[in-house]
Amino acid sequence: MNKAEKMPGNPLKIQDNTFRDGHQSIYATRMRTEDMIPIAEEMDSCGFHAMEVWGGATFDTMHRFLGEDPWARPRILKKYITKTPFAMLIRGQNLVGYRHYADDVVRAFVDKACEIGIDVFRCFDALNDFRNMESCAERIKANGKQFQGAVCYSLTDVRLGGEVYTLDYFVRKAKELEQMGADAICIKDMGGILSPYDAYDLVSAIKKEIKLPLHLHSHYTSGMASMTYLKAIEAGVDVVDTCLAPFALRTSMPAIEPIVAALRGTPRETGMDLRKLLVLGEHLESIAPKYNSHLATHKLSIIDNGVLAHQIPGGMISNLTGQLKEMNALDRLGEIYKEVVQTRKDMGSPPLVTPVSQIIGAQAVLNVLFGRYVRVSNQLKDLVLGLYGKTPMPIDAELTKKILKNYRRGQEPVSGRPADYLEPEIEAAKKTMGDLARSDEDVLAYILYPATMTKFLQAKYGMESPKEAGTEHSHKKGAAA
Ligand code: CO
């Protein structure tokens, strides 16, 4: 079909994730702002629906490893990218950290993110308990920005179905987001386990019930995502997330170039200039050698075909093997895979995404090495106590009793909104920080990352050893969603 014969259609929109999830997925989030600037203006002229430039693990790695002020990147990029909206990934009440923060912190963080140039907030919760997104949503809307509600995709069977993750579950969740005032809905398939035909059914069902724009975010991890996108596109998905080819595939998102090429001459033609994308890809190839030490090279296959068999996401497997190595028990990995499935079921079948994936993985290791729930982490106790929110399925009463026995934070599970159990944090942090707190940005960053941010701010202000350094509680390290 040539251009003249093209049917009037419904062009597929594309969100570019090269500057956030792309390098987070394959280069441990190490891309520097200086390597984005040379192509920023060209990227702006491509016609992306949005560009994801912040959130996820960027805040952590920028100050911890790159010596960059995490607040600065969107401000800098805004000078070059003036037309394309900026998107960020935010973990609801977890923000861009690894625990639940009090409402005063969440509100101030979202206000600040709006101020530095974020236009679209993709907000999710690891348990799909949307009460953990209420404070975020309220501030996003109050600032006149876009609240994109994301549902974490998960499975309780080899395909859509089983005891929790049915078609009906996802439609119901999307409706909940619509009722919360979402401006768009996103299916967030962080594990790359959404199969093509399930995507077709899922997108068709949600599109039928809900008029909001529908996004699909999938990772290439299992090798299915390009096929999955194509079926979702056929079913009418409005926006898909991609990266430029050098930062795509592997555990990242599908590449944009084949999608643009595949849709040419169809009603869903993107209208994007393929030649321009190829030139942008060349820039990434030219800077890639700087980052290649972070690329996983332990095997030839660029897909993790194990995911197809056991559905345990790649990021979680590297955490598990690390933990087993430390305990000198790497030979028990096969048992651990089975135990992860059981532990997840015991914990009410939550999606395997940060921070819950780390909590379940670590507990599965303890269960195999010491017997089921003989040793239990405090994070798992908090999960059972209800402090992360409501699990998709209830946790068995006997098991709850066993796990919470003598737990100092409580023995009876709570059912309220998790943030309602947290005291405000900002004023206390200011006191602890003393001279180190020179702006509200400093205070927020310190609350999220007390230990590493203290070092960062000391260096920034040329201070040797502030009196409170080293007294903060450290955060849990882990792969981000
Ligand atoms: Co992602």
Tab-separated table of C-alpha atoms and ligand atoms in Angstrom:
chain	number	residue	atom	x	y	z
A	1	MET	CA	0.000	0.000	0.000
A	2	ASN	CA	1.508	3.378	-0.849
A	3	LYS	CA	0.981	6.575	1.111
A	4	ALA	CA	-1.830	7.858	-1.084
A	5	GLU	CA	-3.854	4.714	-0.450
A	6	LYS	CA	-3.326	4.831	3.275
A	7	MET	CA	-6.499	4.441	5.286
A	8	PRO	CA	-7.316	7.304	7.630
A	9	GLY	CA	-6.332	5.732	10.893
A	10	ASN	CA	-5.547	5.882	14.486
A	11	PRO	CA	-1.796	6.465	14.664
A	12	LEU	CA	0.024	4.558	17.383
A	13	LYS	CA	1.648	6.913	19.868
A	14	ILE	CA	5.034	6.138	21.308
A	15	GLN	CA	6.588	7.027	24.625
A	16	ASP	CA	10.365	6.979	24.480
A	17	ASN	CA	12.028	5.462	27.546
A	18	THR	CA	15.649	5.625	26.379
A	19	PHE	CA	16.660	8.221	28.983
A	20	ARG	CA	15.199	6.292	31.962
A	21	ASP	CA	14.026	2.706	31.796
A	22	GLY	CA	16.256	1.899	28.790
A	23	HIS	CA	19.565	2.496	30.523
A	24	GLN	CA	18.113	1.423	33.877
A	25	SER	CA	17.288	-1.973	32.393
A	26	ILE	CA	20.549	-2.690	30.590
A	27	TYR	CA	23.170	-0.285	31.966
A	28	ALA	CA	22.257	-0.242	35.669
A	29	THR	CA	20.827	3.303	35.303
A	30	ARG	CA	24.253	4.790	34.668
A	31	MET	CA	23.615	7.056	31.658
A	32	ARG	CA	24.863	10.559	32.354
A	33	THR	CA	22.963	13.739	31.555
A	34	GLU	CA	25.913	14.937	29.443
A	35	ASP	CA	25.353	11.996	27.073
A	36	MET	CA	21.671	12.878	26.649
A	37	ILE	CA	22.225	16.527	25.770
A	38	PRO	CA	23.781	16.021	22.299
A	39	ILE	CA	20.609	14.325	20.996
A	40	ALA	CA	18.022	16.026	23.215
A	41	GLU	CA	16.823	18.582	20.635
A	42	GLU	CA	16.602	15.955	17.900
A	43	MET	CA	14.659	13.649	20.234
A	44	ASP	CA	12.251	16.511	20.873
A	45	SER	CA	11.521	16.783	17.156
A	46	CYS	CA	10.683	13.081	16.701
A	47	GLY	CA	7.057	13.400	17.768
A	48	PHE	CA	7.141	11.167	20.830
A	49	HIS	CA	3.963	11.193	22.882
A	50	ALA	CA	6.194	11.664	25.933
A	51	MET	CA	9.766	11.007	27.005
A	52	GLU	CA	10.455	9.246	30.269
A	53	VAL	CA	13.458	11.029	31.762
A	54	TRP	CA	13.246	10.628	35.537
A	55	GLY	CA	12.055	8.446	38.399
A	56	GLY	CA	12.604	4.743	38.977
A	57	ALA	CA	16.223	4.223	40.006
A	58	THR	CA	17.600	7.431	38.459
A	59	PHE	CA	17.348	9.440	41.676
A	60	ASP	CA	19.360	6.804	43.525
A	61	THR	CA	22.118	6.202	40.973
A	62	MET	CA	22.595	9.864	40.019
A	63	HIS	CA	23.698	10.963	43.473
A	64	ARG	CA	25.217	7.638	44.542
A	65	PHE	CA	27.324	6.792	41.506
A	66	LEU	CA	27.335	9.672	39.030
A	67	GLY	CA	27.892	12.658	41.311
A	68	GLU	CA	24.895	14.343	39.688
A	69	ASP	CA	22.259	16.309	41.547
A	70	PRO	CA	19.171	14.148	41.005
A	71	TRP	CA	16.850	17.169	40.816
A	72	ALA	CA	18.881	18.766	38.048
A	73	ARG	CA	18.334	16.390	35.116
A	74	PRO	CA	14.767	17.368	34.154
A	75	ARG	CA	15.653	21.043	34.528
A	76	ILE	CA	18.671	20.681	32.239
A	77	LEU	CA	16.834	18.585	29.649
A	78	LYS	CA	13.919	21.056	29.598
A	79	LYS	CA	16.260	23.597	28.024
A	80	TYR	CA	16.646	21.328	24.991
A	81	ILE	CA	13.332	19.501	25.002
A	82	THR	CA	10.592	22.096	24.898
A	83	LYS	CA	7.720	20.359	23.104
A	84	THR	CA	7.662	16.757	24.315
A	85	PRO	CA	6.093	16.164	27.748
A	86	PHE	CA	8.380	14.667	30.399
A	87	ALA	CA	7.272	11.480	32.129
A	88	MET	CA	8.513	9.878	35.310
A	89	LEU	CA	7.914	6.572	37.073
A	90	ILE	CA	6.868	6.970	40.684
A	91	ARG	CA	6.220	4.091	43.099
A	92	GLY	CA	3.265	5.665	44.888
A	93	GLN	CA	4.002	6.052	48.569
A	94	ASN	CA	7.545	4.638	47.917
A	95	LEU	CA	8.275	7.611	45.603
A	96	VAL	CA	11.723	6.829	44.182
A	97	GLY	CA	13.016	5.138	47.334
A	98	TYR	CA	12.601	1.761	48.954
A	99	ARG	CA	10.138	2.230	51.797
A	100	HIS	CA	6.820	3.955	52.367
A	101	TYR	CA	7.233	7.631	53.182
A	102	ALA	CA	4.824	9.727	55.226
A	103	ASP	CA	2.240	11.868	53.432
A	104	ASP	CA	4.078	15.143	54.079
A	105	VAL	CA	7.099	13.754	52.201
A	106	VAL	CA	4.999	12.386	49.350
A	107	ARG	CA	3.158	15.667	48.883
A	108	ALA	CA	6.304	17.789	48.956
A	109	PHE	CA	8.113	15.412	46.590
A	110	VAL	CA	5.351	15.478	43.977
A	111	ASP	CA	5.112	19.287	44.179
A	112	LYS	CA	8.866	19.509	43.651
A	113	ALA	CA	8.791	17.065	40.732
A	114	CYS	CA	6.123	19.237	39.071
A	115	GLU	CA	8.277	22.299	39.657
A	116	ILE	CA	11.372	20.778	38.004
A	117	GLY	CA	9.432	19.906	34.877
A	118	ILE	CA	7.690	16.532	35.159
A	119	ASP	CA	4.415	16.581	33.210
A	120	VAL	CA	3.239	12.963	33.367
A	121	PHE	CA	3.423	10.798	36.478
A	122	ARG	CA	3.173	7.064	35.930
A	123	CYS	CA	2.226	5.930	39.374
A	124	PHE	CA	2.104	2.324	40.598
A	125	ASP	CA	1.981	0.265	43.757
A	126	ALA	CA	3.665	-3.097	44.172
A	127	LEU	CA	0.504	-4.700	45.592
A	128	ASN	CA	-1.867	-2.856	43.226
A	129	ASP	CA	-3.290	-1.359	46.427
A	130	PHE	CA	-4.172	2.045	45.054
A	131	ARG	CA	-4.605	3.594	48.495
A	132	ASN	CA	-0.812	3.840	48.292
A	133	MET	CA	-1.250	6.198	45.328
A	134	GLU	CA	-3.853	8.541	46.819
A	135	SER	CA	-1.479	11.209	48.153
A	136	CYS	CA	0.525	11.227	44.925
A	137	ALA	CA	-2.594	11.479	42.799
A	138	GLU	CA	-3.998	14.323	44.858
A	139	ARG	CA	-0.858	16.459	44.390
A	140	ILE	CA	-0.402	15.564	40.708
A	141	LYS	CA	-3.951	16.717	39.992
A	142	ALA	CA	-3.615	19.810	42.210
A	143	ASN	CA	-0.576	20.847	40.156
A	144	GLY	CA	-2.499	20.376	36.911
A	145	LYS	CA	-0.242	17.534	35.744
A	146	GLN	CA	-1.175	14.143	34.335
A	147	PHE	CA	-1.857	11.242	36.642
A	148	GLN	CA	-1.261	8.021	34.768
A	149	GLY	CA	-2.435	5.117	36.914
A	150	ALA	CA	-0.507	1.902	36.353
A	151	VAL	CA	-1.627	-1.647	37.128
A	152	CYS	CA	1.223	-4.082	37.695
A	153	TYR	CA	0.773	-7.087	35.444
A	154	SER	CA	1.220	-10.444	37.081
A	155	LEU	CA	0.145	-14.051	36.618
A	156	THR	CA	-1.328	-16.810	38.741
A	157	ASP	CA	-1.284	-19.318	35.908
A	158	VAL	CA	0.839	-19.832	32.793
A	159	ARG	CA	-1.473	-17.393	31.019
A	160	LEU	CA	-4.010	-14.787	32.069
A	161	GLY	CA	-6.384	-16.493	34.531
A	162	GLY	CA	-6.020	-18.559	37.688
A	163	GLU	CA	-7.004	-17.464	41.147
A	164	VAL	CA	-6.079	-13.764	41.036
A	165	TYR	CA	-4.867	-12.339	37.739
A	166	THR	CA	-7.862	-12.793	35.494
A	167	LEU	CA	-9.143	-10.525	32.772
A	168	ASP	CA	-11.769	-9.399	35.226
A	169	TYR	CA	-9.136	-8.447	37.837
A	170	PHE	CA	-7.329	-6.114	35.448
A	171	VAL	CA	-10.528	-4.508	34.143
A	172	ARG	CA	-11.651	-3.946	37.731
A	173	LYS	CA	-8.280	-2.397	38.632
A	174	ALA	CA	-8.396	-0.112	35.592
A	175	LYS	CA	-11.866	1.032	36.648
A	176	GLU	CA	-10.582	1.788	40.153
A	177	LEU	CA	-7.929	4.022	38.593
A	178	GLU	CA	-10.501	5.751	36.452
A	179	GLN	CA	-12.543	6.445	39.591
A	180	MET	CA	-9.449	7.908	41.254
A	181	GLY	CA	-9.282	10.477	38.480
A	182	ALA	CA	-6.566	8.922	36.331
A	183	ASP	CA	-5.916	10.759	33.054
A	184	ALA	CA	-4.617	7.562	31.453
A	185	ILE	CA	-4.218	3.890	32.344
A	186	CYS	CA	-1.025	1.890	31.965
A	187	ILE	CA	-0.562	-1.865	31.961
A	188	LYS	CA	2.859	-2.223	33.515
A	189	ASP	CA	4.441	-5.528	32.540
A	190	MET	CA	7.770	-5.141	34.310
A	191	GLY	CA	8.597	-8.845	34.037
A	192	GLY	CA	7.897	-9.119	30.321
A	193	ILE	CA	5.469	-11.965	30.949
A	194	LEU	CA	2.410	-10.602	29.134
A	195	SER	CA	1.906	-12.911	26.158
A	196	PRO	CA	0.685	-11.623	22.770
A	197	TYR	CA	-2.778	-13.156	22.780
A	198	ASP	CA	-3.403	-12.246	26.414
A	199	ALA	CA	-2.404	-8.674	25.526
A	200	TYR	CA	-4.984	-8.706	22.751
A	201	ASP	CA	-7.723	-9.835	25.150
A	202	LEU	CA	-6.610	-7.491	27.904
A	203	VAL	CA	-6.415	-4.375	25.737
A	204	SER	CA	-9.731	-5.214	24.032
A	205	ALA	CA	-11.479	-5.680	27.389
A	206	ILE	CA	-10.113	-2.486	28.968
A	207	LYS	CA	-10.747	-0.396	25.840
A	208	LYS	CA	-14.328	-1.634	25.797
A	209	GLU	CA	-15.008	-0.547	29.361
A	210	ILE	CA	-12.862	2.564	29.760
A	211	LYS	CA	-12.502	5.546	27.486
A	212	LEU	CA	-9.179	6.794	28.872
A	213	PRO	CA	-5.978	6.481	26.814
A	214	LEU	CA	-4.379	3.090	27.408
A	215	HIS	CA	-0.611	2.606	27.591
A	216	LEU	CA	1.305	-0.650	27.462
A	217	HIS	CA	4.705	-0.917	29.094
A	218	SER	CA	6.436	-4.231	28.579
A	219	HIS	CA	9.983	-5.519	28.871
A	220	TYR	CA	11.678	-7.705	26.285
A	221	THR	CA	13.071	-10.069	28.964
A	222	SER	CA	11.239	-13.213	27.840
A	223	GLY	CA	11.468	-12.360	24.140
A	224	MET	CA	7.709	-11.879	23.719
A	225	ALA	CA	7.323	-8.109	23.978
A	226	SER	CA	7.514	-7.146	20.292
A	227	MET	CA	4.837	-9.720	19.489
A	228	THR	CA	2.863	-8.589	22.509
A	229	TYR	CA	2.970	-4.974	21.334
A	230	LEU	CA	1.799	-5.938	17.871
A	231	LYS	CA	-1.250	-7.762	19.228
A	232	ALA	CA	-1.945	-4.885	21.635
A	233	ILE	CA	-1.700	-2.452	18.715
A	234	GLU	CA	-4.200	-4.568	16.766
A	235	ALA	CA	-6.510	-4.464	19.786
A	236	GLY	CA	-6.333	-0.666	19.911
A	237	VAL	CA	-3.767	0.221	22.570
A	238	ASP	CA	-3.099	3.964	22.334
A	239	VAL	CA	0.520	4.250	23.460
A	240	VAL	CA	3.438	1.810	23.769
A	241	ASP	CA	6.809	2.358	25.438
A	242	THR	CA	9.966	1.764	23.436
A	243	CYS	CA	13.647	2.664	23.391
A	244	LEU	CA	16.032	3.462	20.576
A	245	ALA	CA	17.553	0.176	19.383
A	246	PRO	CA	20.926	0.341	21.178
A	247	PHE	CA	19.132	0.740	24.517
A	248	ALA	CA	16.328	-1.705	23.698
A	249	LEU	CA	15.725	-5.462	23.822
A	250	ARG	CA	17.442	-7.664	26.433
A	251	THR	CA	15.710	-6.756	29.740
A	252	SER	CA	14.762	-3.349	28.298
A	253	MET	CA	11.760	-2.452	26.151
A	254	PRO	CA	11.140	-3.348	22.494
A	255	ALA	CA	13.036	-1.206	19.985
A	256	ILE	CA	11.130	1.570	18.256
A	257	GLU	CA	12.602	1.191	14.748
A	258	PRO	CA	11.058	-2.201	13.805
A	259	ILE	CA	7.683	-1.036	15.137
A	260	VAL	CA	7.743	2.129	13.057
A	261	ALA	CA	8.751	0.069	10.009
A	262	ALA	CA	6.183	-2.672	10.626
A	263	LEU	CA	3.292	-0.220	10.872
A	264	ARG	CA	4.101	1.770	7.729
A	265	GLY	CA	1.162	1.847	5.379
A	266	THR	CA	-1.273	0.574	7.990
A	267	PRO	CA	-4.026	2.463	9.821
A	268	ARG	CA	-1.773	2.563	12.893
A	269	GLU	CA	1.208	4.108	11.099
A	270	THR	CA	3.136	6.226	13.591
A	271	GLY	CA	4.129	9.003	11.195
A	272	MET	CA	7.635	8.947	12.668
A	273	ASP	CA	10.761	9.423	10.568
A	274	LEU	CA	12.728	6.186	10.617
A	275	ARG	CA	15.895	7.791	9.197
A	276	LYS	CA	15.978	10.286	12.027
A	277	LEU	CA	15.680	7.480	14.572
A	278	LEU	CA	18.619	5.692	12.961
A	279	VAL	CA	20.817	8.789	13.336
A	280	LEU	CA	19.842	9.083	17.004
A	281	GLY	CA	20.745	5.418	17.439
A	282	GLU	CA	24.208	6.133	16.028
A	283	HIS	CA	24.827	8.655	18.789
A	284	LEU	CA	23.919	6.035	21.377
A	285	GLU	CA	26.263	3.535	19.708
A	286	SER	CA	29.048	6.105	19.962
A	287	ILE	CA	28.622	6.559	23.723
A	288	ALA	CA	27.765	2.910	24.526
A	289	PRO	CA	31.401	1.777	25.100
A	290	LYS	CA	31.458	3.979	28.232
A	291	TYR	CA	28.654	1.931	29.702
A	292	ASN	CA	29.300	-1.547	28.370
A	293	SER	CA	30.895	-2.730	31.603
A	294	HIS	CA	27.365	-2.715	33.057
A	295	LEU	CA	25.951	-4.908	30.305
A	296	ALA	CA	25.181	-8.486	31.333
A	297	THR	CA	27.525	-10.670	29.288
A	298	HIS	CA	27.398	-13.939	31.220
A	299	LYS	CA	25.483	-15.677	28.480
A	300	LEU	CA	25.024	-15.505	24.749
A	301	SER	CA	21.227	-15.333	24.732
A	302	ILE	CA	19.817	-11.813	24.932
A	303	ILE	CA	16.539	-13.162	26.261
A	304	ASP	CA	15.968	-14.878	29.574
A	305	ASN	CA	14.114	-17.923	28.379
A	306	GLY	CA	13.899	-19.126	31.993
A	307	VAL	CA	11.199	-16.502	32.597
A	308	LEU	CA	8.954	-18.437	30.237
A	309	ALA	CA	9.290	-21.487	32.478
A	310	HIS	CA	9.315	-20.122	36.055
A	311	GLN	CA	8.144	-16.471	35.602
A	312	ILE	CA	10.733	-15.142	38.037
A	313	PRO	CA	11.933	-11.780	36.682
A	314	GLY	CA	15.605	-11.451	35.724
A	315	GLY	CA	16.368	-8.717	38.273
A	316	MET	CA	15.094	-10.966	41.028
A	317	ILE	CA	17.239	-13.883	39.892
A	318	SER	CA	20.425	-11.816	40.126
A	319	ASN	CA	19.437	-10.799	43.682
A	320	LEU	CA	18.772	-14.438	44.585
A	321	THR	CA	22.042	-15.726	43.196
A	322	GLY	CA	23.889	-12.942	45.024
A	323	GLN	CA	22.240	-13.899	48.297
A	324	LEU	CA	22.947	-17.613	47.749
A	325	LYS	CA	26.590	-16.942	46.922
A	326	GLU	CA	26.988	-15.092	50.213
A	327	MET	CA	25.507	-18.077	52.017
A	328	ASN	CA	27.583	-20.536	50.027
A	329	ALA	CA	24.439	-22.250	48.753
A	330	LEU	CA	24.374	-21.537	45.028
A	331	ASP	CA	23.718	-25.225	44.332
A	332	ARG	CA	20.217	-24.811	45.786
A	333	LEU	CA	18.983	-22.346	43.158
A	334	GLY	CA	16.581	-24.918	41.665
A	335	GLU	CA	14.906	-25.416	45.048
A	336	ILE	CA	14.729	-21.648	45.527
A	337	TYR	CA	12.847	-21.172	42.250
A	338	LYS	CA	10.179	-23.576	43.507
A	339	GLU	CA	10.129	-21.941	46.934
A	340	VAL	CA	9.678	-18.456	45.440
A	341	VAL	CA	6.476	-19.720	43.824
A	342	GLN	CA	5.273	-21.124	47.175
A	343	THR	CA	6.328	-18.091	49.245
A	344	ARG	CA	4.597	-15.736	46.838
A	345	LYS	CA	1.438	-17.841	47.105
A	346	ASP	CA	1.686	-17.832	50.914
A	347	MET	CA	1.957	-14.039	50.812
A	348	GLY	CA	-1.292	-13.642	48.880
A	349	SER	CA	0.127	-13.872	45.313
A	350	PRO	CA	1.400	-10.285	44.921
A	351	PRO	CA	3.008	-9.087	41.679
A	352	LEU	CA	6.780	-9.583	41.752
A	353	VAL	CA	7.960	-5.979	41.629
A	354	THR	CA	10.084	-3.719	43.870
A	355	PRO	CA	10.035	-3.831	46.858
A	356	VAL	CA	7.851	-6.940	47.260
A	357	SER	CA	9.914	-9.081	44.859
A	358	GLN	CA	13.024	-8.588	47.020
A	359	ILE	CA	11.111	-9.381	50.214
A	360	ILE	CA	9.671	-12.598	48.794
A	361	GLY	CA	12.932	-13.674	47.164
A	362	ALA	CA	14.924	-13.194	50.366
A	363	GLN	CA	12.313	-15.101	52.392
A	364	ALA	CA	12.299	-17.980	49.908
A	365	VAL	CA	16.050	-18.332	50.450
A	366	LEU	CA	15.578	-18.377	54.256
A	367	ASN	CA	12.792	-20.944	53.884
A	368	VAL	CA	14.964	-23.319	51.874
A	369	LEU	CA	18.016	-22.969	54.095
A	370	PHE	CA	16.365	-22.977	57.537
A	371	GLY	CA	12.853	-24.392	57.069
A	372	ARG	CA	9.633	-22.588	56.204
A	373	TYR	CA	9.260	-19.331	58.166
A	374	VAL	CA	11.672	-20.475	60.902
A	375	ARG	CA	13.601	-17.274	60.262
A	376	VAL	CA	11.556	-14.352	58.988
A	377	SER	CA	12.751	-10.932	57.823
A	378	ASN	CA	11.208	-7.807	59.372
A	379	GLN	CA	10.125	-6.680	55.905
A	380	LEU	CA	8.107	-9.876	55.488
A	381	LYS	CA	6.587	-9.338	58.930
A	382	ASP	CA	5.586	-5.818	57.845
A	383	LEU	CA	4.056	-7.242	54.683
A	384	VAL	CA	2.023	-9.749	56.720
A	385	LEU	CA	1.102	-7.011	59.194
A	386	GLY	CA	-0.443	-5.003	56.341
A	387	LEU	CA	2.032	-2.133	56.370
A	388	TYR	CA	2.620	-2.393	52.613
A	389	GLY	CA	-1.120	-2.559	51.930
A	390	LYS	CA	-3.641	-5.229	51.095
A	391	THR	CA	-2.298	-8.353	49.417
A	392	PRO	CA	-4.275	-9.594	46.382
A	393	MET	CA	-5.318	-12.728	48.319
A	394	PRO	CA	-5.619	-12.991	52.109
A	395	ILE	CA	-2.717	-14.583	53.990
A	396	ASP	CA	-3.586	-17.751	55.920
A	397	ALA	CA	-4.534	-16.989	59.564
A	398	GLU	CA	-2.293	-19.689	61.104
A	399	LEU	CA	0.690	-18.564	59.061
A	400	THR	CA	0.008	-14.934	60.021
A	401	LYS	CA	0.031	-15.890	63.697
A	402	LYS	CA	3.296	-17.807	63.322
A	403	ILE	CA	5.048	-15.008	61.442
A	404	LEU	CA	3.883	-12.160	63.698
A	405	LYS	CA	4.516	-13.960	66.987
A	406	ASN	CA	6.267	-11.485	69.325
A	407	TYR	CA	6.783	-8.960	66.513
A	408	ARG	CA	7.452	-5.583	68.128
A	409	ARG	CA	5.445	-3.616	65.552
A	410	GLY	CA	2.307	-5.689	66.156
A	411	GLN	CA	0.823	-9.177	66.155
A	412	GLU	CA	-2.598	-8.354	64.693
A	413	PRO	CA	-2.742	-7.401	61.003
A	414	VAL	CA	-3.973	-3.886	60.259
A	415	SER	CA	-6.244	-2.986	57.370
A	416	GLY	CA	-6.033	0.806	57.122
A	417	ARG	CA	-4.237	2.841	54.470
A	418	PRO	CA	-0.533	2.151	55.157
A	419	ALA	CA	0.517	5.814	55.237
A	420	ASP	CA	-1.990	6.490	58.024
A	421	TYR	CA	0.373	4.617	60.363
A	422	LEU	CA	3.302	6.934	59.579
A	423	GLU	CA	4.299	10.110	61.435
A	424	PRO	CA	5.245	13.228	59.420
A	425	GLU	CA	8.961	13.226	58.574
A	426	ILE	CA	10.039	16.567	57.143
A	427	GLU	CA	10.474	18.637	60.304
A	428	ALA	CA	12.335	15.839	62.076
A	429	ALA	CA	14.696	15.416	59.125
A	430	LYS	CA	15.486	19.141	59.071
A	431	LYS	CA	16.504	18.955	62.725
A	432	THR	CA	18.697	15.912	62.147
A	433	MET	CA	20.342	17.471	59.113
A	434	GLY	CA	21.270	20.783	60.724
A	435	ASP	CA	23.564	22.757	58.404
A	436	LEU	CA	23.261	20.197	55.686
A	437	ALA	CA	19.673	21.260	54.941
A	438	ARG	CA	20.019	24.322	52.745
A	439	SER	CA	16.937	23.789	50.591
A	440	ASP	CA	13.751	21.752	50.559
A	441	GLU	CA	15.335	19.674	47.777
A	442	ASP	CA	18.161	18.725	50.138
A	443	VAL	CA	15.708	17.701	52.842
A	444	LEU	CA	13.567	15.537	50.565
A	445	ALA	CA	16.585	13.849	49.017
A	446	TYR	CA	18.011	13.182	52.471
A	447	ILE	CA	14.768	11.568	53.668
A	448	LEU	CA	14.856	9.239	50.668
A	449	TYR	CA	18.566	8.391	50.879
A	450	PRO	CA	19.950	9.449	54.264
A	451	ALA	CA	23.377	7.798	54.156
A	452	THR	CA	24.390	8.438	50.552
A	453	MET	CA	22.735	11.848	50.401
A	454	THR	CA	24.685	12.983	53.462
A	455	LYS	CA	27.896	12.241	51.568
A	456	PHE	CA	26.572	13.933	48.453
A	457	LEU	CA	25.543	17.094	50.305
A	458	GLN	CA	28.802	17.234	52.274
A	459	ALA	CA	30.679	17.225	48.989
A	460	LYS	CA	28.266	19.761	47.468
A	461	TYR	CA	28.690	22.234	50.333
A	462	GLY	CA	32.342	21.503	51.003
A	463	MET	CA	31.632	20.239	54.503
A	464	GLU	CA	33.910	17.687	56.094
A	465	SER	CA	31.904	15.701	58.619
A	466	PRO	CA	28.517	16.974	59.720
A	467	LYS	CA	27.697	15.986	63.265
A	468	GLU	CA	24.884	13.668	62.355
A	469	ALA	CA	26.639	11.738	59.596
A	470	GLY	CA	26.418	8.023	60.037
A	471	THR	CA	23.502	8.051	62.464
A	472	GLU	CA	20.734	7.683	59.914
A	473	HIS	CA	19.060	4.386	59.216
A	474	SER	CA	20.260	2.884	55.977
A	475	HIS	CA	17.919	1.857	53.200
A	476	LYS	CA	17.458	-1.499	51.588
A	477	LYS	CA	19.389	-1.868	48.400
A	478	GLY	CA	17.687	-3.485	45.488
A	479	ALA	CA	16.824	-3.398	41.832
A	480	ALA	CA	14.178	-0.869	41.017
A	481	ALA	CA	11.035	-1.434	39.022
B	1	CO	CO	9.930	-0.833	33.141
